[in-house]
Amino acid sequence: MLQGRPDRVVKRLPEPKVLYLPLRSQRFSFSDVCVEDNQRVKDGDVLAKDPDNYAVPLLAPRGGTVKLKMAESHIVLTDISPPAEKVHVPEKDLPHIVQELGTAGIKRYKLLSLGGWQFFYDAYTGALPDPLGTPQAIIVSTVSLEPFVARGDAQLKNRLSQFTRGLEHLQSLLEYQPIYLVMPDIKSEFATLVRERIRGYAWAKLVEIPMKYPYDNFNILARGLGLRKDAGPIWSVRTEGILAIDRALTVSKPCLVRIVSIGGPGVNSAVHLKAMAGYLIQTILDEYVFEPDVRVLNGGILTGEPISPETLGLDAESRGLTIVPELKDREFLGFIRPGWNRRSYSGCFLSSLRKDFRERLTTAVRGELRPCISCNFCDEVCPAGIMPHLIHKYLYKDLLEEANEACVDLCVRCGLCSYICPSKIELRKELAEAQNRIEQELRAELVEEKG
Ligand code: SF4
Ligand code: SF4
């Protein structure tokens, strides 16, 4: 029971006075800037595009005056005007698309240009799929299990009809491919309601999963469903993506606002917020964080990345902020503390005598930073069935080939190994870096072969 889990309440943030839109997010780099300094833009206008990701756009969440030099690696919008809610369809491109791709092609194009496509992931790689490609299947998940990111049930509150309509739109993008709808296996009011709504959808296959992290991971779901990586791309999308599809394809409006969580042990009330890209992070922290010294993660506690002081606004992909109290100094005699208030995977702390309690996480490491002690806990928890500690030892000696043979590519980056490691080794990060290096080397080899 972790302290600081956001409840289902969704609050609206006050309208911003200025927006700081980061040009980078987890997957995207909006290096192709489409606006000029001091240019006036309307909400929904394209500010920049990512040329390496099918020109996915960074849209202006509000009208305003563009400032390109005000903050490094950001597009800043000042003199913000209230939302005009204009219908935004790039008509000039439509005849050409109709000819080439038909109606499903137009819908995909609309999704891309209205900011809906960025909610899609490739189930195996996590990358943005090709909007004009043909998937073998789509996985839609209403479940979000990582503490403390935005929950599916909070996002669906009062928006179930939009969700089911979004599913119908999604189906219309396909020919015959199945849609797997992932639901919690519990008998909650919410789950029953969704089940009732989609009963008539013969094309949607219900998949029920236990409410245990990381069963909601798209990579694990794809493997569990027997969808092989070499049989074609598998698209995956969460609740917020289906709601964005509905907005883009039902009313042709851009997706400018998303629901993000603010949670973790460092906040005074953990909630969900209706926020837009570029919203000043400090304004959110001033309102919700009571601890003086905190680490702010972009994402959940297991896979979120610390936000650098240079990043001023929420990025275009943010799903939530997790606030963890920062304890930089080593606690005095921390290694002999009995651990009445903290859990460990090994059950070696006194807290194992207590019943469930609300644990307050901090960044403290009480003397645990040390070499691997070969406890094998990481192997036990790994949902991918690989041996993180062995790969860690290979990587420590820079034996990339051996790491590859030990199936580092199967790691789904869930972070459980890093979380339970009693030596606090950053296994997830190490394995992810190794995956990237191997991929780069493979790509270089391919180029060499072709050249
Ligand atoms: S190696 Fe670690 S991060 Fe990767 S899947 Fe296993 S537990 Fe998750
Ligand atoms: S959990 Fe940490 S200390 Fe234990 S075997 Fe894995 S890497 Fe080593």
Short mmCIF file of C-alpha atoms and ligand atoms in Angstrom, two decimals:
data_model
loop_
_atom_site.label_atom_id
_atom_site.label_comp_id
_atom_site.label_asym_id
_atom_site.label_seq_id
_atom_site.Cartn_x
_atom_site.Cartn_y
_atom_site.Cartn_z
CA MET A 1 0.00 0.00 0.00
CA LEU A 2 1.94 2.97 -1.28
CA GLN A 3 1.13 6.39 0.09
CA GLY A 4 0.06 8.96 -2.52
CA ARG A 5 -2.04 6.97 -5.00
CA PRO A 6 -4.24 9.36 -7.02
CA ASP A 7 -7.94 8.80 -6.54
CA ARG A 8 -10.55 9.03 -9.29
CA VAL A 9 -11.10 12.78 -8.83
CA VAL A 10 -10.27 14.77 -11.97
CA LYS A 11 -9.57 18.46 -11.40
CA ARG A 12 -9.24 21.20 -13.97
CA LEU A 13 -6.15 23.38 -13.75
CA PRO A 14 -6.58 27.15 -14.01
CA GLU A 15 -6.08 28.53 -17.52
CA PRO A 16 -2.34 29.16 -18.12
CA LYS A 17 -0.88 32.64 -18.68
CA VAL A 18 2.11 31.26 -20.55
CA LEU A 19 2.95 27.81 -21.94
CA TYR A 20 6.41 26.26 -22.14
CA LEU A 21 6.26 23.40 -24.65
CA PRO A 22 9.32 21.13 -24.49
CA LEU A 23 10.62 20.13 -27.93
CA ARG A 24 11.48 16.68 -26.60
CA SER A 25 9.41 13.99 -24.97
CA GLN A 26 10.02 10.31 -24.29
CA ARG A 27 9.74 9.23 -27.95
CA PHE A 28 9.61 12.46 -29.91
CA SER A 29 12.03 15.17 -30.90
CA PHE A 30 10.16 18.05 -32.53
CA SER A 31 13.15 19.38 -34.40
CA ASP A 32 11.24 20.68 -37.43
CA VAL A 33 9.92 23.99 -36.08
CA CYS A 34 7.04 25.31 -38.24
CA VAL A 35 6.51 28.75 -36.65
CA GLU A 36 8.46 31.97 -36.40
CA ASP A 37 9.38 34.11 -33.46
CA ASN A 38 6.53 36.46 -32.45
CA GLN A 39 4.07 34.72 -34.79
CA ARG A 40 0.50 34.61 -33.54
CA VAL A 41 -0.99 31.08 -33.54
CA LYS A 42 -4.43 29.64 -32.83
CA ASP A 43 -5.12 26.56 -30.69
CA GLY A 44 -4.59 23.40 -32.71
CA ASP A 45 -2.01 25.00 -35.04
CA VAL A 46 1.12 22.97 -35.71
CA LEU A 47 4.12 24.42 -33.89
CA ALA A 48 6.68 21.77 -34.83
CA LYS A 49 6.99 18.25 -36.22
CA ASP A 50 9.15 15.22 -35.53
CA PRO A 51 10.65 14.30 -38.93
CA ASP A 52 11.79 10.88 -37.66
CA ASN A 53 8.34 9.89 -36.44
CA TYR A 54 6.01 10.28 -39.44
CA ALA A 55 5.96 14.07 -38.89
CA VAL A 56 3.90 13.72 -35.71
CA PRO A 57 2.95 17.32 -34.80
CA LEU A 58 3.38 19.37 -31.66
CA LEU A 59 0.12 21.31 -31.53
CA ALA A 60 -0.49 24.65 -29.85
CA PRO A 61 -2.78 23.84 -26.89
CA ARG A 62 -3.97 27.45 -26.80
CA GLY A 63 -3.75 30.49 -29.04
CA GLY A 64 -0.79 32.74 -28.27
CA THR A 65 2.34 34.53 -29.42
CA VAL A 66 5.30 32.29 -30.23
CA LYS A 67 8.60 32.98 -28.47
CA LEU A 68 11.41 30.82 -29.76
CA LYS A 69 14.29 32.27 -27.75
CA MET A 70 12.72 32.60 -24.34
CA ALA A 71 13.66 29.14 -23.02
CA GLU A 72 16.10 26.69 -24.55
CA SER A 73 14.58 23.58 -26.16
CA HIS A 74 11.05 24.94 -25.68
CA ILE A 75 8.50 26.78 -27.76
CA VAL A 76 6.97 29.35 -25.46
CA LEU A 77 3.48 30.75 -25.99
CA THR A 78 2.68 34.08 -24.33
CA ASP A 79 -0.48 36.26 -24.41
CA ILE A 80 -2.58 33.13 -24.22
CA SER A 81 -6.11 33.39 -25.56
CA PRO A 82 -9.01 31.19 -24.40
CA PRO A 83 -9.70 28.04 -26.43
CA ALA A 84 -11.60 28.72 -29.65
CA GLU A 85 -12.42 25.03 -30.18
CA LYS A 86 -12.15 25.42 -33.92
CA VAL A 87 -12.73 22.45 -36.18
CA HIS A 88 -9.38 21.64 -37.61
CA VAL A 89 -9.22 19.51 -40.73
CA PRO A 90 -6.42 20.08 -43.22
CA GLU A 91 -8.77 20.06 -46.21
CA LYS A 92 -6.09 20.89 -48.78
CA ASP A 93 -4.50 17.44 -48.36
CA LEU A 94 -7.68 15.41 -48.42
CA PRO A 95 -8.25 14.85 -52.18
CA HIS A 96 -4.78 13.38 -52.57
CA ILE A 97 -5.28 11.11 -49.55
CA VAL A 98 -8.74 9.94 -50.67
CA GLN A 99 -7.25 8.89 -53.96
CA GLU A 100 -4.36 7.04 -52.44
CA LEU A 101 -5.75 5.57 -49.27
CA GLY A 102 -9.52 5.64 -49.21
CA THR A 103 -11.64 6.57 -46.22
CA ALA A 104 -9.62 4.59 -43.66
CA GLY A 105 -6.54 6.48 -44.91
CA ILE A 106 -8.25 9.84 -44.31
CA LYS A 107 -9.12 8.82 -40.79
CA ARG A 108 -5.54 7.82 -40.05
CA TYR A 109 -4.29 11.06 -41.57
CA LYS A 110 -6.76 13.03 -39.46
CA LEU A 111 -5.60 11.20 -36.38
CA LEU A 112 -1.99 12.09 -37.11
CA SER A 113 -2.65 15.74 -37.86
CA LEU A 114 -5.03 16.24 -34.94
CA GLY A 115 -2.61 14.84 -32.36
CA GLY A 116 -4.41 11.51 -31.84
CA TRP A 117 -1.75 9.27 -33.37
CA GLN A 118 0.82 9.99 -30.68
CA PHE A 119 -1.20 7.84 -28.27
CA PHE A 120 -0.30 4.73 -30.29
CA TYR A 121 2.61 2.43 -29.47
CA ASP A 122 4.17 -0.58 -31.08
CA ALA A 123 3.51 -3.30 -28.49
CA TYR A 124 6.99 -4.80 -28.77
CA THR A 125 9.23 -1.77 -29.23
CA GLY A 126 7.17 1.03 -27.65
CA ALA A 127 7.89 3.18 -30.75
CA LEU A 128 5.31 5.15 -32.71
CA PRO A 129 3.83 2.81 -35.36
CA ASP A 130 3.53 3.75 -39.02
CA PRO A 131 0.08 5.39 -39.32
CA LEU A 132 -0.34 3.99 -42.83
CA GLY A 133 0.93 0.50 -41.93
CA THR A 134 -1.14 -2.65 -41.47
CA PRO A 135 -1.13 -4.10 -37.97
CA GLN A 136 -1.74 -7.78 -37.26
CA ALA A 137 -3.81 -6.79 -34.21
CA ILE A 138 -4.54 -3.92 -31.83
CA ILE A 139 -4.37 -4.09 -28.06
CA VAL A 140 -6.51 -1.54 -26.23
CA SER A 141 -5.91 -1.30 -22.51
CA THR A 142 -8.24 0.27 -19.97
CA VAL A 143 -5.89 -0.77 -17.19
CA SER A 144 -2.98 1.25 -15.88
CA LEU A 145 -1.22 -0.48 -13.03
CA GLU A 146 2.01 1.35 -12.46
CA PRO A 147 1.85 3.41 -9.29
CA PHE A 148 1.10 6.47 -9.58
CA VAL A 149 0.28 7.26 -13.25
CA ALA A 150 -3.16 8.21 -14.61
CA ARG A 151 -5.66 5.39 -14.12
CA GLY A 152 -8.00 4.18 -16.83
CA ASP A 153 -11.09 4.33 -14.59
CA ALA A 154 -10.43 7.98 -13.72
CA GLN A 155 -10.18 8.85 -17.39
CA LEU A 156 -13.35 6.99 -18.27
CA LYS A 157 -15.45 8.58 -15.54
CA ASN A 158 -18.50 10.04 -17.33
CA ARG A 159 -16.90 9.39 -20.73
CA LEU A 160 -17.89 5.80 -21.43
CA SER A 161 -19.94 6.67 -24.55
CA GLN A 162 -16.98 8.56 -26.02
CA PHE A 163 -14.79 5.55 -25.27
CA THR A 164 -17.08 3.04 -27.00
CA ARG A 165 -17.52 5.39 -29.96
CA GLY A 166 -13.72 5.73 -30.15
CA LEU A 167 -13.48 1.92 -30.26
CA GLU A 168 -15.90 1.87 -33.18
CA HIS A 169 -13.76 4.45 -35.01
CA LEU A 170 -10.68 2.35 -34.33
CA GLN A 171 -12.38 -0.68 -35.82
CA SER A 172 -13.22 1.32 -38.94
CA LEU A 173 -9.48 1.89 -39.53
CA LEU A 174 -8.96 -1.83 -39.96
CA GLU A 175 -9.98 -4.53 -42.39
CA TYR A 176 -10.31 -7.71 -40.40
CA GLN A 177 -7.64 -7.49 -37.68
CA PRO A 178 -8.79 -8.25 -34.14
CA ILE A 179 -8.97 -5.70 -31.34
CA TYR A 180 -8.10 -7.06 -27.91
CA LEU A 181 -9.73 -5.04 -25.17
CA VAL A 182 -7.85 -5.43 -21.89
CA MET A 183 -9.99 -5.16 -18.77
CA PRO A 184 -9.37 -5.65 -15.05
CA ASP A 185 -10.48 -9.09 -13.83
CA ILE A 186 -12.28 -7.60 -10.87
CA LYS A 187 -16.00 -7.21 -10.42
CA SER A 188 -15.96 -3.45 -9.98
CA GLU A 189 -18.88 -1.25 -11.03
CA PHE A 190 -16.67 0.31 -13.70
CA ALA A 191 -15.57 -3.03 -15.18
CA THR A 192 -19.17 -4.31 -15.29
CA LEU A 193 -20.31 -1.13 -17.05
CA VAL A 194 -17.63 -1.39 -19.76
CA ARG A 195 -18.37 -5.11 -20.26
CA GLU A 196 -22.08 -4.34 -20.73
CA ARG A 197 -21.35 -1.56 -23.24
CA ILE A 198 -19.13 -3.62 -25.51
CA ARG A 199 -21.18 -6.82 -25.37
CA GLY A 200 -22.42 -6.27 -28.93
CA TYR A 201 -18.97 -5.73 -30.46
CA ALA A 202 -18.15 -9.05 -32.06
CA TRP A 203 -14.83 -7.69 -33.33
CA ALA A 204 -13.55 -6.86 -29.83
CA LYS A 205 -12.09 -9.73 -27.85
CA LEU A 206 -12.15 -9.21 -24.10
CA VAL A 207 -8.94 -10.00 -22.24
CA GLU A 208 -9.13 -9.95 -18.46
CA ILE A 209 -5.94 -9.46 -16.52
CA PRO A 210 -5.13 -9.49 -12.79
CA MET A 211 -4.69 -6.09 -11.17
CA LYS A 212 -1.01 -6.72 -10.66
CA TYR A 213 1.84 -4.76 -12.20
CA PRO A 214 3.13 -5.29 -14.94
CA TYR A 215 0.35 -7.42 -16.49
CA ASP A 216 -0.76 -4.26 -18.33
CA ASN A 217 2.57 -3.98 -20.17
CA PHE A 218 1.85 -4.13 -23.92
CA ASN A 219 4.89 -6.28 -24.63
CA ILE A 220 3.81 -8.86 -22.05
CA LEU A 221 0.20 -8.72 -23.25
CA ALA A 222 1.28 -9.32 -26.86
CA ARG A 223 3.36 -12.32 -25.84
CA GLY A 224 0.57 -13.66 -23.66
CA LEU A 225 -1.88 -13.39 -26.58
CA GLY A 226 0.49 -15.35 -28.81
CA LEU A 227 1.02 -12.39 -31.18
CA ARG A 228 4.46 -12.96 -32.63
CA LYS A 229 6.76 -10.04 -33.30
CA ASP A 230 7.75 -11.31 -36.76
CA ALA A 231 4.09 -11.59 -37.92
CA GLY A 232 3.70 -7.81 -38.34
CA PRO A 233 3.29 -4.77 -36.10
CA ILE A 234 0.93 -4.84 -33.14
CA TRP A 235 -0.55 -1.47 -32.33
CA SER A 236 -1.37 -0.69 -28.76
CA VAL A 237 -3.26 2.19 -27.23
CA ARG A 238 -4.58 3.12 -23.79
CA THR A 239 -7.86 4.65 -22.65
CA GLU A 240 -6.69 8.22 -23.32
CA GLY A 241 -5.82 7.25 -26.89
CA ILE A 242 -9.30 5.90 -27.56
CA LEU A 243 -10.81 9.13 -26.19
CA ALA A 244 -8.48 11.11 -28.47
CA ILE A 245 -9.58 9.00 -31.46
CA ASP A 246 -13.19 9.79 -30.64
CA ARG A 247 -12.50 13.51 -30.44
CA ALA A 248 -10.50 13.60 -33.69
CA LEU A 249 -12.83 11.42 -35.73
CA THR A 250 -16.23 12.37 -34.32
CA VAL A 251 -15.89 16.14 -34.10
CA SER A 252 -12.64 16.68 -36.07
CA LYS A 253 -11.11 18.57 -33.19
CA PRO A 254 -7.48 18.42 -32.09
CA CYS A 255 -6.51 16.58 -28.92
CA LEU A 256 -5.07 19.37 -26.80
CA VAL A 257 -5.86 18.39 -23.23
CA ARG A 258 -5.01 15.14 -21.50
CA ILE A 259 -5.54 13.73 -18.04
CA VAL A 260 -2.35 13.45 -16.04
CA SER A 261 -1.88 12.30 -12.48
CA ILE A 262 -0.07 14.05 -9.70
CA GLY A 263 0.77 11.49 -7.06
CA GLY A 264 3.40 9.98 -4.83
CA PRO A 265 4.27 10.42 -1.16
CA GLY A 266 5.34 14.04 -1.62
CA VAL A 267 1.93 15.47 -2.56
CA ASN A 268 -0.77 16.75 -0.22
CA SER A 269 -3.69 15.42 -2.26
CA ALA A 270 -3.03 12.94 -5.07
CA VAL A 271 -5.46 13.58 -7.93
CA HIS A 272 -5.86 13.57 -11.68
CA LEU A 273 -5.60 16.84 -13.56
CA LYS A 274 -6.88 18.01 -16.90
CA ALA A 275 -3.69 19.48 -18.27
CA MET A 276 -2.13 20.48 -21.54
CA ALA A 277 1.36 20.18 -22.92
CA GLY A 278 3.45 23.15 -21.88
CA TYR A 279 1.68 23.75 -18.55
CA LEU A 280 4.27 25.11 -16.15
CA ILE A 281 5.39 22.22 -13.91
CA GLN A 282 6.33 24.59 -11.10
CA THR A 283 2.74 25.91 -10.93
CA ILE A 284 1.49 22.35 -10.42
CA LEU A 285 4.16 21.65 -7.81
CA ASP A 286 3.36 24.89 -5.93
CA GLU A 287 -0.26 23.79 -5.65
CA TYR A 288 0.15 20.10 -4.79
CA VAL A 289 3.58 19.46 -3.26
CA PHE A 290 4.18 20.12 0.42
CA GLU A 291 7.69 18.67 0.85
CA PRO A 292 10.53 21.21 0.44
CA ASP A 293 12.97 18.86 -1.31
CA VAL A 294 11.54 16.41 -3.80
CA ARG A 295 12.43 14.41 -6.88
CA VAL A 296 9.90 14.92 -9.66
CA LEU A 297 9.46 11.97 -12.00
CA ASN A 298 7.83 12.18 -15.39
CA GLY A 299 5.74 9.00 -15.21
CA GLY A 300 5.26 6.38 -12.53
CA ILE A 301 7.47 5.24 -9.70
CA LEU A 302 8.96 2.28 -11.60
CA THR A 303 9.53 3.61 -15.10
CA GLY A 304 9.34 7.39 -14.70
CA GLU A 305 12.40 9.52 -15.41
CA PRO A 306 13.51 12.45 -13.23
CA ILE A 307 12.57 15.77 -14.78
CA SER A 308 15.62 17.97 -15.32
CA PRO A 309 15.54 21.55 -13.96
CA GLU A 310 15.77 22.78 -17.59
CA THR A 311 12.39 21.25 -18.46
CA LEU A 312 9.81 23.88 -17.61
CA GLY A 313 6.51 22.57 -18.97
CA LEU A 314 4.69 19.24 -19.24
CA ASP A 315 5.81 17.45 -22.37
CA ALA A 316 3.48 16.19 -25.10
CA GLU A 317 3.48 12.60 -23.81
CA SER A 318 3.39 13.05 -20.04
CA ARG A 319 0.99 10.70 -18.24
CA GLY A 320 1.67 11.96 -14.76
CA LEU A 321 4.08 13.41 -12.24
CA THR A 322 5.29 11.31 -9.34
CA ILE A 323 6.69 13.21 -6.41
CA VAL A 324 9.14 11.44 -4.12
CA PRO A 325 10.68 13.13 -1.07
CA GLU A 326 14.42 13.51 -1.60
CA LEU A 327 16.70 12.31 1.20
CA LYS A 328 20.21 12.96 0.01
CA ASP A 329 22.12 12.40 3.22
CA ARG A 330 22.75 8.90 4.39
CA GLU A 331 20.73 8.22 7.49
CA PHE A 332 22.85 7.91 10.58
CA LEU A 333 23.27 4.20 11.35
CA GLY A 334 20.65 3.57 8.69
CA PHE A 335 21.91 0.06 8.03
CA ILE A 336 21.00 -1.11 11.52
CA ARG A 337 17.50 0.41 11.56
CA PRO A 338 14.93 -2.33 12.04
CA GLY A 339 12.73 -1.08 9.17
CA TRP A 340 9.38 -0.88 10.96
CA ASN A 341 8.01 1.48 8.29
CA ARG A 342 9.47 0.02 5.08
CA ARG A 343 8.88 -3.14 3.16
CA SER A 344 11.48 -5.22 1.40
CA TYR A 345 11.12 -8.12 -1.03
CA SER A 346 13.27 -10.32 1.21
CA GLY A 347 10.97 -9.65 4.18
CA CYS A 348 14.03 -8.97 6.33
CA PHE A 349 12.67 -5.82 7.97
CA LEU A 350 10.63 -5.74 11.13
CA SER A 351 7.70 -4.47 9.06
CA SER A 352 7.05 -8.04 7.91
CA LEU A 353 5.44 -8.52 11.32
CA ARG A 354 2.95 -5.75 10.56
CA LYS A 355 -0.24 -6.06 8.59
CA ASP A 356 -0.71 -3.90 5.45
CA PHE A 357 0.29 -0.31 6.06
CA ARG A 358 0.67 2.79 3.91
CA GLU A 359 4.33 2.88 3.05
CA ARG A 360 5.92 6.25 2.38
CA LEU A 361 8.59 5.94 -0.26
CA THR A 362 11.59 8.25 -0.35
CA THR A 363 14.75 8.37 -2.43
CA ALA A 364 16.82 7.30 0.60
CA VAL A 365 19.30 4.48 0.22
CA ARG A 366 20.23 3.36 3.69
CA GLY A 367 23.63 1.96 2.92
CA GLU A 368 22.36 -0.42 0.27
CA LEU A 369 24.53 0.82 -2.62
CA ARG A 370 26.92 -2.06 -3.14
CA PRO A 371 27.91 -4.70 -5.70
CA CYS A 372 25.50 -7.48 -6.61
CA ILE A 373 25.13 -10.00 -3.79
CA SER A 374 23.67 -12.68 -6.10
CA CYS A 375 20.44 -12.93 -4.12
CA ASN A 376 18.60 -13.67 -7.39
CA PHE A 377 15.55 -11.65 -6.34
CA CYS A 378 15.67 -9.85 -9.69
CA ASP A 379 15.40 -13.18 -11.53
CA GLU A 380 12.42 -14.14 -9.39
CA VAL A 381 10.41 -11.01 -10.13
CA CYS A 382 11.30 -10.56 -13.79
CA PRO A 383 8.10 -11.02 -15.84
CA ALA A 384 10.17 -11.55 -19.01
CA GLY A 385 11.80 -14.66 -17.57
CA ILE A 386 15.36 -13.42 -18.08
CA MET A 387 18.22 -13.16 -15.56
CA PRO A 388 18.89 -9.46 -14.97
CA HIS A 389 21.74 -10.06 -12.51
CA LEU A 390 23.62 -12.21 -15.03
CA ILE A 391 23.16 -9.61 -17.77
CA HIS A 392 24.29 -6.94 -15.29
CA LYS A 393 27.52 -8.90 -14.76
CA TYR A 394 28.10 -9.19 -18.52
CA LEU A 395 27.45 -5.50 -19.00
CA TYR A 396 29.74 -4.62 -16.12
CA LYS A 397 32.54 -6.24 -18.15
CA ASP A 398 31.19 -4.70 -21.37
CA LEU A 399 30.36 -8.13 -22.83
CA LEU A 400 27.54 -6.96 -25.07
CA GLU A 401 27.43 -10.10 -27.16
CA GLU A 402 27.00 -12.29 -24.08
CA ALA A 403 24.25 -9.95 -22.85
CA ASN A 404 22.56 -10.37 -26.21
CA GLU A 405 22.79 -14.15 -25.94
CA ALA A 406 21.26 -13.92 -22.44
CA CYS A 407 18.17 -12.40 -24.15
CA VAL A 408 18.47 -8.81 -22.98
CA ASP A 409 16.12 -7.98 -25.87
CA LEU A 410 13.26 -9.63 -23.98
CA CYS A 411 13.40 -7.05 -21.17
CA VAL A 412 10.14 -5.07 -21.14
CA ARG A 413 11.64 -2.24 -19.04
CA CYS A 414 9.12 -2.68 -16.23
CA GLY A 415 11.61 -1.65 -13.53
CA LEU A 416 10.65 -4.35 -11.02
CA CYS A 417 14.23 -5.66 -10.82
CA SER A 418 15.65 -2.21 -9.97
CA TYR A 419 12.89 -1.70 -7.42
CA ILE A 420 13.48 -4.86 -5.41
CA CYS A 421 17.28 -5.03 -5.78
CA PRO A 422 18.75 -4.86 -2.25
CA SER A 423 21.98 -3.44 -3.72
CA LYS A 424 20.06 -0.67 -5.52
CA ILE A 425 21.62 -1.49 -8.89
CA GLU A 426 19.93 0.36 -11.75
CA LEU A 427 19.21 -2.81 -13.69
CA ARG A 428 16.37 -1.43 -15.80
CA LYS A 429 18.49 1.47 -17.01
CA GLU A 430 21.49 -0.77 -17.73
CA LEU A 431 19.42 -3.26 -19.70
CA ALA A 432 17.59 -0.56 -21.64
CA GLU A 433 20.92 1.05 -22.60
CA ALA A 434 22.24 -2.35 -23.72
CA GLN A 435 19.11 -2.88 -25.85
CA ASN A 436 19.64 0.51 -27.51
CA ARG A 437 23.32 -0.21 -28.16
CA ILE A 438 22.54 -3.61 -29.71
CA GLU A 439 19.84 -2.07 -31.89
CA GLN A 440 22.22 0.66 -33.07
CA GLU A 441 24.90 -1.92 -33.91
CA LEU A 442 22.40 -4.05 -35.83
CA ARG A 443 21.26 -1.00 -37.77
CA ALA A 444 24.85 -0.04 -38.58
CA GLU A 445 25.54 -3.60 -39.78
CA LEU A 446 22.49 -3.45 -42.05
CA VAL A 447 23.61 -0.14 -43.54
CA GLU A 448 27.07 -1.59 -44.11
CA GLU A 449 25.63 -4.66 -45.84
CA LYS A 450 23.47 -2.50 -48.10
CA GLY A 451 26.29 -0.04 -48.85
S1 SF4 B 1 14.93 -7.28 -16.55
FE1 SF4 B 1 14.01 -5.94 -15.03
S2 SF4 B 1 13.10 -4.26 -16.22
FE2 SF4 B 1 13.52 -5.95 -17.62
S3 SF4 B 1 11.60 -7.12 -17.69
FE3 SF4 B 1 12.90 -8.07 -16.15
S4 SF4 B 1 12.27 -7.11 -14.22
FE4 SF4 B 1 11.48 -5.82 -15.89
S1 SF4 B 2 18.47 -8.31 -7.00
FE1 SF4 B 2 20.33 -7.04 -7.17
S2 SF4 B 2 21.74 -7.93 -5.69
FE2 SF4 B 2 20.13 -9.46 -6.04
S3 SF4 B 2 20.94 -10.74 -7.71
FE3 SF4 B 2 19.73 -9.13 -8.66
S4 SF4 B 2 21.24 -7.54 -9.13
FE4 SF4 B 2 22.19 -8.89 -7.65
#
